[in-house]
Short mmCIF file of C-alpha atoms in Angstrom, two decimals:
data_model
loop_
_atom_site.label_atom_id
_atom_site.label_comp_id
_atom_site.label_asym_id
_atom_site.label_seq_id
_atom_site.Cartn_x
_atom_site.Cartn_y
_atom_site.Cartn_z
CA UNK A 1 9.14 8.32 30.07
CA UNK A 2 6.53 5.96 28.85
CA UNK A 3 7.22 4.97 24.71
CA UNK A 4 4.51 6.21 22.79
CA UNK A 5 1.96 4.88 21.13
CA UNK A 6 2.95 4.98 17.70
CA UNK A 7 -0.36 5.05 15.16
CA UNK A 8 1.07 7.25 12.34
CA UNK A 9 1.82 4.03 10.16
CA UNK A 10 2.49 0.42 10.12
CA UNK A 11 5.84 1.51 8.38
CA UNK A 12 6.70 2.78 12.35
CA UNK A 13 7.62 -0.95 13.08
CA UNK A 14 11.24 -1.85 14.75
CA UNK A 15 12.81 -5.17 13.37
CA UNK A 16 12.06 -7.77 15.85
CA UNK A 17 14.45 -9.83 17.77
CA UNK A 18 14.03 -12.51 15.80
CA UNK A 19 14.24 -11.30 12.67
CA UNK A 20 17.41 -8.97 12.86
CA UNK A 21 18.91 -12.67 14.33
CA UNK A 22 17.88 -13.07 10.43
CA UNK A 23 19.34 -10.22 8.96
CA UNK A 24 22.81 -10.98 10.83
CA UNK A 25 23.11 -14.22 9.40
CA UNK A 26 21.33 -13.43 6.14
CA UNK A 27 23.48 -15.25 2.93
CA UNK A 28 24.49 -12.14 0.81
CA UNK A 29 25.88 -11.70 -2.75
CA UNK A 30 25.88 -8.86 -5.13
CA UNK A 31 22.69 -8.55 -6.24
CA UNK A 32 23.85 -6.51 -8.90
CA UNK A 33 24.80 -9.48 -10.77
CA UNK A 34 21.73 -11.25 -9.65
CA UNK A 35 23.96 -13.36 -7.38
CA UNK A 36 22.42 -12.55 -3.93
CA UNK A 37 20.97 -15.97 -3.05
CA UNK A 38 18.87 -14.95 -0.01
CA UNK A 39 17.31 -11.82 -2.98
CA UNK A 40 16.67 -14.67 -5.26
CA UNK A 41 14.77 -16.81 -3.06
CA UNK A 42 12.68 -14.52 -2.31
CA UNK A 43 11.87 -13.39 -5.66
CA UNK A 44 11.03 -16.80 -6.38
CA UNK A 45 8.97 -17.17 -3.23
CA UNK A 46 6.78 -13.88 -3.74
CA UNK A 47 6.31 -15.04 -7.58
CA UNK A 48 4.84 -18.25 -6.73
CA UNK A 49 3.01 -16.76 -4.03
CA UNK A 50 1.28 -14.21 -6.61
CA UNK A 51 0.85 -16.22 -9.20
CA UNK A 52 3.26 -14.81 -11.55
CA UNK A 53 6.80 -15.45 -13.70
CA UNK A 54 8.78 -13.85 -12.48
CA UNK A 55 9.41 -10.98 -9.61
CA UNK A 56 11.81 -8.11 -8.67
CA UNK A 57 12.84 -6.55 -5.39
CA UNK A 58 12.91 -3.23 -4.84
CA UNK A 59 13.85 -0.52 -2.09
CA UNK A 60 10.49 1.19 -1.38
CA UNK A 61 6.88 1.20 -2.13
CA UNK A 62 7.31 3.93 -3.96
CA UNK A 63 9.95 2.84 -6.51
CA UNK A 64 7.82 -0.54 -7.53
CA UNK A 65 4.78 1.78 -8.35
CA UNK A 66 7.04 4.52 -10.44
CA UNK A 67 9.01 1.21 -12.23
CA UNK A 68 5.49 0.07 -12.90
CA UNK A 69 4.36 3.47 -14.45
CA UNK A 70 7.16 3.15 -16.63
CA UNK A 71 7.02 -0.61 -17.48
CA UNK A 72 3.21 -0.17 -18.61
CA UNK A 73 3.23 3.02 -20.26
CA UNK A 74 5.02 6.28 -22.12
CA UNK A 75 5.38 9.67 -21.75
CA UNK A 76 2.00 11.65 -22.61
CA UNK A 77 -0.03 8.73 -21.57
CA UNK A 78 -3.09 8.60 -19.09
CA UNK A 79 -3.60 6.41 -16.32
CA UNK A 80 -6.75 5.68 -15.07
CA UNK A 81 -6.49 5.62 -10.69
CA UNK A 82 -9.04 5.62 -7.96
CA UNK A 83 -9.82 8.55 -6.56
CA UNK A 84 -6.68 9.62 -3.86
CA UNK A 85 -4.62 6.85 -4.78
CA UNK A 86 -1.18 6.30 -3.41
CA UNK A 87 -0.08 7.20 -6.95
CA UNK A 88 -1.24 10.24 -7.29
CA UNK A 89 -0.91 11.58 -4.03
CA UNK A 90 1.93 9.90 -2.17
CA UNK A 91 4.43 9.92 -4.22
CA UNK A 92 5.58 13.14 -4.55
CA UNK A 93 4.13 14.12 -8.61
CA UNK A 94 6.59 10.84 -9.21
CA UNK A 95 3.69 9.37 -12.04
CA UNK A 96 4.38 13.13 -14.11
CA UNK A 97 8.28 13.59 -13.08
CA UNK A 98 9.31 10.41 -13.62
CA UNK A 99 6.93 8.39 -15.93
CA UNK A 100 5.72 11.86 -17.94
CA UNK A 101 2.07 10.42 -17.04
CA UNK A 102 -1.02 11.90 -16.28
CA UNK A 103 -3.22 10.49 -13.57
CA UNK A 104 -7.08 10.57 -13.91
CA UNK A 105 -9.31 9.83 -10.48
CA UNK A 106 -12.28 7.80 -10.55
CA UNK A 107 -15.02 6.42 -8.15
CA UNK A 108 -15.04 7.23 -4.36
CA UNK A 109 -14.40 5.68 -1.22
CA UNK A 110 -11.21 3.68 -2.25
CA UNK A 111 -13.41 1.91 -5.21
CA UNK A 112 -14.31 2.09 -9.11
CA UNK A 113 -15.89 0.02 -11.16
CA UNK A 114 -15.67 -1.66 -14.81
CA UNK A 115 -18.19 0.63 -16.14
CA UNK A 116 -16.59 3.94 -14.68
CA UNK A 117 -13.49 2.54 -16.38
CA UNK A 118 -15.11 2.37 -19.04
CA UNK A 119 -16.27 6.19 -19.19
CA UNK A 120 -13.22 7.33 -17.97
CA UNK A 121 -10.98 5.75 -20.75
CA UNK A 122 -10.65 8.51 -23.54
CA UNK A 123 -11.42 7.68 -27.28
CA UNK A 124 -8.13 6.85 -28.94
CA UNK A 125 -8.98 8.59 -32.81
CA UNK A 126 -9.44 11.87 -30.72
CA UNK A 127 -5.45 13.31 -32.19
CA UNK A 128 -5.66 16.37 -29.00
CA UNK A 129 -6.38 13.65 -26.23
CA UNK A 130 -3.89 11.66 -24.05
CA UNK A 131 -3.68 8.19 -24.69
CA UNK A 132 -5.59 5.80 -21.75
CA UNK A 133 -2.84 2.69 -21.57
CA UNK A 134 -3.18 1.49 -17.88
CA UNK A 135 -5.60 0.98 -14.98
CA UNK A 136 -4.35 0.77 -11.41
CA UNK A 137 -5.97 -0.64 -8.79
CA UNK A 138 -5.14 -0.05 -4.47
CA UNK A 139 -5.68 -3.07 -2.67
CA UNK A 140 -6.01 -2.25 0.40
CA UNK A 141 -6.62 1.50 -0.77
CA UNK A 142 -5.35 3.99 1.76
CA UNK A 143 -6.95 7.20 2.29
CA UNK A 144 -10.02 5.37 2.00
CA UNK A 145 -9.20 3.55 5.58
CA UNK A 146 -7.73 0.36 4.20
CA UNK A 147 -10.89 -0.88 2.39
CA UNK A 148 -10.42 -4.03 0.35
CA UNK A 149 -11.34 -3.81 -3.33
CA UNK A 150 -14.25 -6.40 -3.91
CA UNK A 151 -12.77 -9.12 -5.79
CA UNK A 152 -15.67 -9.14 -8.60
CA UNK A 153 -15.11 -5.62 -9.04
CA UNK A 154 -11.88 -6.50 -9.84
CA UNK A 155 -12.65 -8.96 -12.21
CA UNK A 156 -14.83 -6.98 -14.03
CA UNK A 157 -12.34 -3.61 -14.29
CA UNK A 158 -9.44 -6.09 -16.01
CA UNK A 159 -12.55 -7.42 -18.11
CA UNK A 160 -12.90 -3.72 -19.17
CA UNK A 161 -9.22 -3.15 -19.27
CA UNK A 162 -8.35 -6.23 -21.48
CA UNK A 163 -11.39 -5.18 -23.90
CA UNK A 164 -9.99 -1.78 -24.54
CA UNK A 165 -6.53 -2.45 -24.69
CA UNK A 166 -5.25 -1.17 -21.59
CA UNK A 167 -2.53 -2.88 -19.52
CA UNK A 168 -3.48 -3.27 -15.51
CA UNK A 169 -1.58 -2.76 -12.76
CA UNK A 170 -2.12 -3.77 -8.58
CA UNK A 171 -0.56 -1.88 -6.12
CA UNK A 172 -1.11 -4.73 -3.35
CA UNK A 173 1.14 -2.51 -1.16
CA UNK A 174 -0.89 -3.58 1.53
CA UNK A 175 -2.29 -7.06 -0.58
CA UNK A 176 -1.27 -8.80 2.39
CA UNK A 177 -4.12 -7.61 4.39
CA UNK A 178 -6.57 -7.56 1.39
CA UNK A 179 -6.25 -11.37 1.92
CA UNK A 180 -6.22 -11.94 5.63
CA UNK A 181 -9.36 -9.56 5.55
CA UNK A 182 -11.22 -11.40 2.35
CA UNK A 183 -10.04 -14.77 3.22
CA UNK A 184 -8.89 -15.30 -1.02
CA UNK A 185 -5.35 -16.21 -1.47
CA UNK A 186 -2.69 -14.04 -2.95
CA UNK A 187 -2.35 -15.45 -5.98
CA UNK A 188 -5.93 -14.94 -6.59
CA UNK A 189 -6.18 -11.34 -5.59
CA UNK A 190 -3.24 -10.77 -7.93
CA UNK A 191 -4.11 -13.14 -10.89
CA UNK A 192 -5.78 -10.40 -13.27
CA UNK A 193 -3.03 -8.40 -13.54
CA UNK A 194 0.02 -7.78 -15.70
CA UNK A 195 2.38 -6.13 -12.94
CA UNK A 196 1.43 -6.47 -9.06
CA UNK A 197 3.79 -4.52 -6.56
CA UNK A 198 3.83 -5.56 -2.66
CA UNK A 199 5.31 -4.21 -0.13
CA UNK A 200 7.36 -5.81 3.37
CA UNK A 201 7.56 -2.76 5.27
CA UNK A 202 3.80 -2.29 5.46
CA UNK A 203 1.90 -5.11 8.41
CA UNK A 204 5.12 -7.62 7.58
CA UNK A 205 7.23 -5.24 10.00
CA UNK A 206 10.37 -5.37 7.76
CA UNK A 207 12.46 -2.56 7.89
CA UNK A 208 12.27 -2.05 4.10
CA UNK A 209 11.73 -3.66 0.30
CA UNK A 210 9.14 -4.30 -2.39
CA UNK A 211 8.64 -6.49 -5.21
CA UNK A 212 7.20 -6.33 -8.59
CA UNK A 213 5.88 -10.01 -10.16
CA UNK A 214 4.83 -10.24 -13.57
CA UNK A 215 5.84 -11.88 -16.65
CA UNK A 216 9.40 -13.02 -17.43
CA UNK A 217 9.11 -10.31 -20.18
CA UNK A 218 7.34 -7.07 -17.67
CA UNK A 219 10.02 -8.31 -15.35
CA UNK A 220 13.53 -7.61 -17.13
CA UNK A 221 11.94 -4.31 -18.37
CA UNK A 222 11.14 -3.44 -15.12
CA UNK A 223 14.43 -4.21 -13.67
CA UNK A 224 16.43 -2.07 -16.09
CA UNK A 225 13.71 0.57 -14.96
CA UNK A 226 15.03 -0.31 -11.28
CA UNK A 227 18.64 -0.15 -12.41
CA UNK A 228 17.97 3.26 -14.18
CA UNK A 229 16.24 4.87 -11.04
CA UNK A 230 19.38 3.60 -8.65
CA UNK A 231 17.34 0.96 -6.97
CA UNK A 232 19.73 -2.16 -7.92
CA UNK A 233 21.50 -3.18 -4.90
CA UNK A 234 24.95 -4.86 -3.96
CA UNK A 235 24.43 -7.41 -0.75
CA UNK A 236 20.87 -6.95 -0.43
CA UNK A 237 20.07 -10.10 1.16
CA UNK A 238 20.26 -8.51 4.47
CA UNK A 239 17.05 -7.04 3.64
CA UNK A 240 15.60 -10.49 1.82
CA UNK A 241 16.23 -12.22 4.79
CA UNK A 242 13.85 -10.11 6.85
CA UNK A 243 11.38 -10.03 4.31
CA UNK A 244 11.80 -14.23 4.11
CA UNK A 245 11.26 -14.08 8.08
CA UNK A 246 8.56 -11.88 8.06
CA UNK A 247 6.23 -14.21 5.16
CA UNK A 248 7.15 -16.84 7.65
CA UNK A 249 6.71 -15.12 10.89
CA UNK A 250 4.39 -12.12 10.84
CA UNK A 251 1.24 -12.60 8.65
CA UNK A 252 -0.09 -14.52 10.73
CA UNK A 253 -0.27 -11.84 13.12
CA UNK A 254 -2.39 -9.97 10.31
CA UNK A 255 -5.89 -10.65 11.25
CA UNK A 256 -4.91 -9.29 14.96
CA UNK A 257 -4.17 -5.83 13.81
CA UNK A 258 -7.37 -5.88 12.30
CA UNK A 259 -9.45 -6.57 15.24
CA UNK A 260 -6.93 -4.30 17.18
CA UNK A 261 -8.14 -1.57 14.65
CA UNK A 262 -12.32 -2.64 14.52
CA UNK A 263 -11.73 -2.11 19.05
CA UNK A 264 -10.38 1.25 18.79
CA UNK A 265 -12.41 2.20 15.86
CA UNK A 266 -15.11 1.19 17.85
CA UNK A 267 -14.35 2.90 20.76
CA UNK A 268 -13.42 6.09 19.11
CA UNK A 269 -16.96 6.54 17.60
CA UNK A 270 -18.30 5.40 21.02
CA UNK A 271 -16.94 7.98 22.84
CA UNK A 272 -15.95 10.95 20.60
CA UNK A 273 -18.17 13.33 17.97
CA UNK A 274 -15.88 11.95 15.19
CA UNK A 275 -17.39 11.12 11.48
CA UNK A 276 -15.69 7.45 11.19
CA UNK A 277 -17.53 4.90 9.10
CA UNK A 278 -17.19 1.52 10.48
CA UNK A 279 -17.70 0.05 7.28
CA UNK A 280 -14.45 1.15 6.20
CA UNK A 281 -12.83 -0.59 9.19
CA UNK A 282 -12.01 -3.78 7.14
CA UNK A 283 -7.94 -3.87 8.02
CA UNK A 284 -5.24 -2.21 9.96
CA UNK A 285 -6.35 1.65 8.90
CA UNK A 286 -9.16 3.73 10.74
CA UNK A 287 -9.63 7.12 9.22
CA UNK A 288 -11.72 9.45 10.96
CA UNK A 289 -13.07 13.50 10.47
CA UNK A 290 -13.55 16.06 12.52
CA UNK A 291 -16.79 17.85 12.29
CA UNK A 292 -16.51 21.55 11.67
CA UNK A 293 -18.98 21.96 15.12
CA UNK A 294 -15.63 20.54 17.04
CA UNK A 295 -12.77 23.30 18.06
CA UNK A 296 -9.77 21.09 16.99
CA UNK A 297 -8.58 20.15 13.75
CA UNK A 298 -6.58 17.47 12.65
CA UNK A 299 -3.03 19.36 13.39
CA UNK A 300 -4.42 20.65 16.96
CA UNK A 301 -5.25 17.39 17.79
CA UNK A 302 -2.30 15.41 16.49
CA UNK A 303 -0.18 17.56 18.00
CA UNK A 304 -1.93 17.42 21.62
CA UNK A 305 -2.27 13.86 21.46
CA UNK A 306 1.33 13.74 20.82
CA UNK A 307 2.23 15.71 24.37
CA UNK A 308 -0.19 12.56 25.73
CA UNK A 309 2.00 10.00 24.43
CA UNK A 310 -0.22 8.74 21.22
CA UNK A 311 1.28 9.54 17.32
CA UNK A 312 -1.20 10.00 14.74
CA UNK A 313 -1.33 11.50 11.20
CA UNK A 314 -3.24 14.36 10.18
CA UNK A 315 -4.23 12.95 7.08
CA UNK A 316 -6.44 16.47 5.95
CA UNK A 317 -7.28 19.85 7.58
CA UNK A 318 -10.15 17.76 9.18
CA UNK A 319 -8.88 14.09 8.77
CA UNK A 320 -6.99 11.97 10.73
CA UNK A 321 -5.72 8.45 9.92
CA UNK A 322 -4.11 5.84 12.73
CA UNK A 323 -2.85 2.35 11.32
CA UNK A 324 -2.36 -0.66 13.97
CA UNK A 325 0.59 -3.33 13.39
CA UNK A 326 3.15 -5.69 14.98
CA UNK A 327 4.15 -3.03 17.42
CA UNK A 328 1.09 -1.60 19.01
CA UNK A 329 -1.27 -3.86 21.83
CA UNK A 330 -4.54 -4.19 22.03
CA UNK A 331 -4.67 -2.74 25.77
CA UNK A 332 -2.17 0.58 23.89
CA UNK A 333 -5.22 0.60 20.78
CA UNK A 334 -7.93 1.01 23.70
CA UNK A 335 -5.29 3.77 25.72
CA UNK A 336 -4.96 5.75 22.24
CA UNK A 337 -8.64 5.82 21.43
CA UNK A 338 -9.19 6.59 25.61
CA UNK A 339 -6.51 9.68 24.61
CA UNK A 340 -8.08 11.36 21.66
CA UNK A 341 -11.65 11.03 23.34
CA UNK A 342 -10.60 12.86 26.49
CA UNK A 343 -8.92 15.97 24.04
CA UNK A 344 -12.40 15.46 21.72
CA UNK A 345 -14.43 16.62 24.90
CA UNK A 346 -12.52 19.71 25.60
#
């Protein structure tokens, strides 16, 4: 039986050779006590790397963005979010259950700008209003196919943000590719901000981990944050050391999954009556609709597709989202786009 094609996520990556030869002989400590040296390296490494004080690792994705929510705000507060952020979305109604937040969309298409900040931020002498105390910014932003967020943009929303008083948060999840893709370095992309989260298991390839960087100060509050929502861990540097091997091995590899993504992107809207913006096509995620004119929807097809050997997500009743990385060929991209264009035309 042939392995499938596996386009639900770049989290779908198996450790490589290489690094679980990494992992093996990773040098652990308790990282409880803060004595895991392979942990603190890489704290140090991804702090430089952004720009920042200090950093703190973290199991998931997930957990940086919710010890963020807390770090930057309190219960009964607003934050301001593009529009079908990971935040408010993904994350299971963490921002209300966990921070007591509320979460308020802006802009379209994975983007907002300084002035919609602006708008969207609510008058602070108004007593029956929630407070607006933090902006948060996706970069890459994913249901809107991986766009990166235009660096002026950026610039200009922290402008806003710093003028009215509000903290600002990145969720670089994906930051990595928001800098292979824009050519700016890290560091850059993440200056503006008080708290930036990235993620390893996301085009790196690890099997898991993220990090917050900030100030010394953002930085011990958010690990007691981390220690309060169980994500402290004992010898953790068996996960460090595949994030150190990935920074050193796999983003290089970056810039590939892009064009592997741009070919079957390409060929997809070649060949198929699929709404897909190639615009949007800027890193490893193509998301696509399904015109009401076709038979399918996105379940139908995901699940047929999956009897041919090709995983993808339905991402909406009519939207479907497939993400190239570390494990996927270009020759497998061009099979998977060949797949869905023969069930398209039935």
């Amino acid at each position: 039986m042939l392995t499938p094609i596996d386009l639900r996520s770049d989290t779908v990556t198996r450790p490589t050779a290489a690094m679980r030869a990494a992992m093996s002989s990773a040098e652990v400590g308790d990282d409880q006590y803060g004595e895991d040296p392979s942990t603190n390296r890489l704290q140090a490494r991804v702090a430089e790397m952004l720009g920042k004080e200090a950093a703190v690792w973290l199991p998931s994705g997930t957990m940086a963005n919710q010890v963020a929510l807390r770090t930057l705000t309190r219960p009964g507060d607003e934050v301001v979010a593009s529009r079908e952020s990971h935040a408010a979305w993904h994350e299971v109604g963490g921002a209300a259950a966990n921070a007591g937040v509320q979460i308020h969309e802006i802009g379209r298409g994975g983007i907002f700008t300084g002035e919609e900040l602006r708008a969207a931020t609510k008058p602070r002498n108004f007593a029956i209003f929630p407070m607006t105390t933090l902006v948060q910014v996706e970069n890459t932003h994913n249901r809107a196919g991986g766009v990166v967020v235009p660096q002026p943009e950026v610039l200009r929303i922290c402008a806003v943000a710093r003028e009215l008083g509000l903290a600002t948060f990145l969720d670089g999840a994906r930051l990595w590719n928001a800098s292979a893709a824009s050519g700016l370095p890290l560091d850059t992309l993440a200056q503006p901000f008080d708290l930036v989260a990235v993620a390893f298991s996301k085009g790196l390839g690890a099997p898991g981990g993220s990090m917050l960087a900030g100030s010394k100060e953002l930085i011990a509050t958010a690990d007691r944050h981390r220690r309060r929502l169980g994500g402290a861990m004992r010898q953790n540097g068996i996960f460090s050391a595949a994030a150190l091997h990935a920074l050193d091995n796999h983003m290089a590899h970056l810039p590939e999954d892009h064009a592997h993504a741009r070919v079957f992107a390409e060929r997809l809207l070649a060949g198929a009556p699929v709404q897909l913006d190639l615009a949007t096509v800027q890193t490893n995620i193509v998301v696509f609709h399904l015109p009401a004119s076709l038979a399918l929807d996105a379940s139908a097809l995901s699940a047929l597709a999956r009897e041919r050997g090709v995983l993808v997500n339905a991402f909406g009743p009519r939207t479907v989202r497939a993400v190239t990385h570390l494990d996927v060929s270009l020759q497998q991209c061009e099979r998977a786009a060949d797949v869905l264009i023969a069930l398209l035309a039935m």
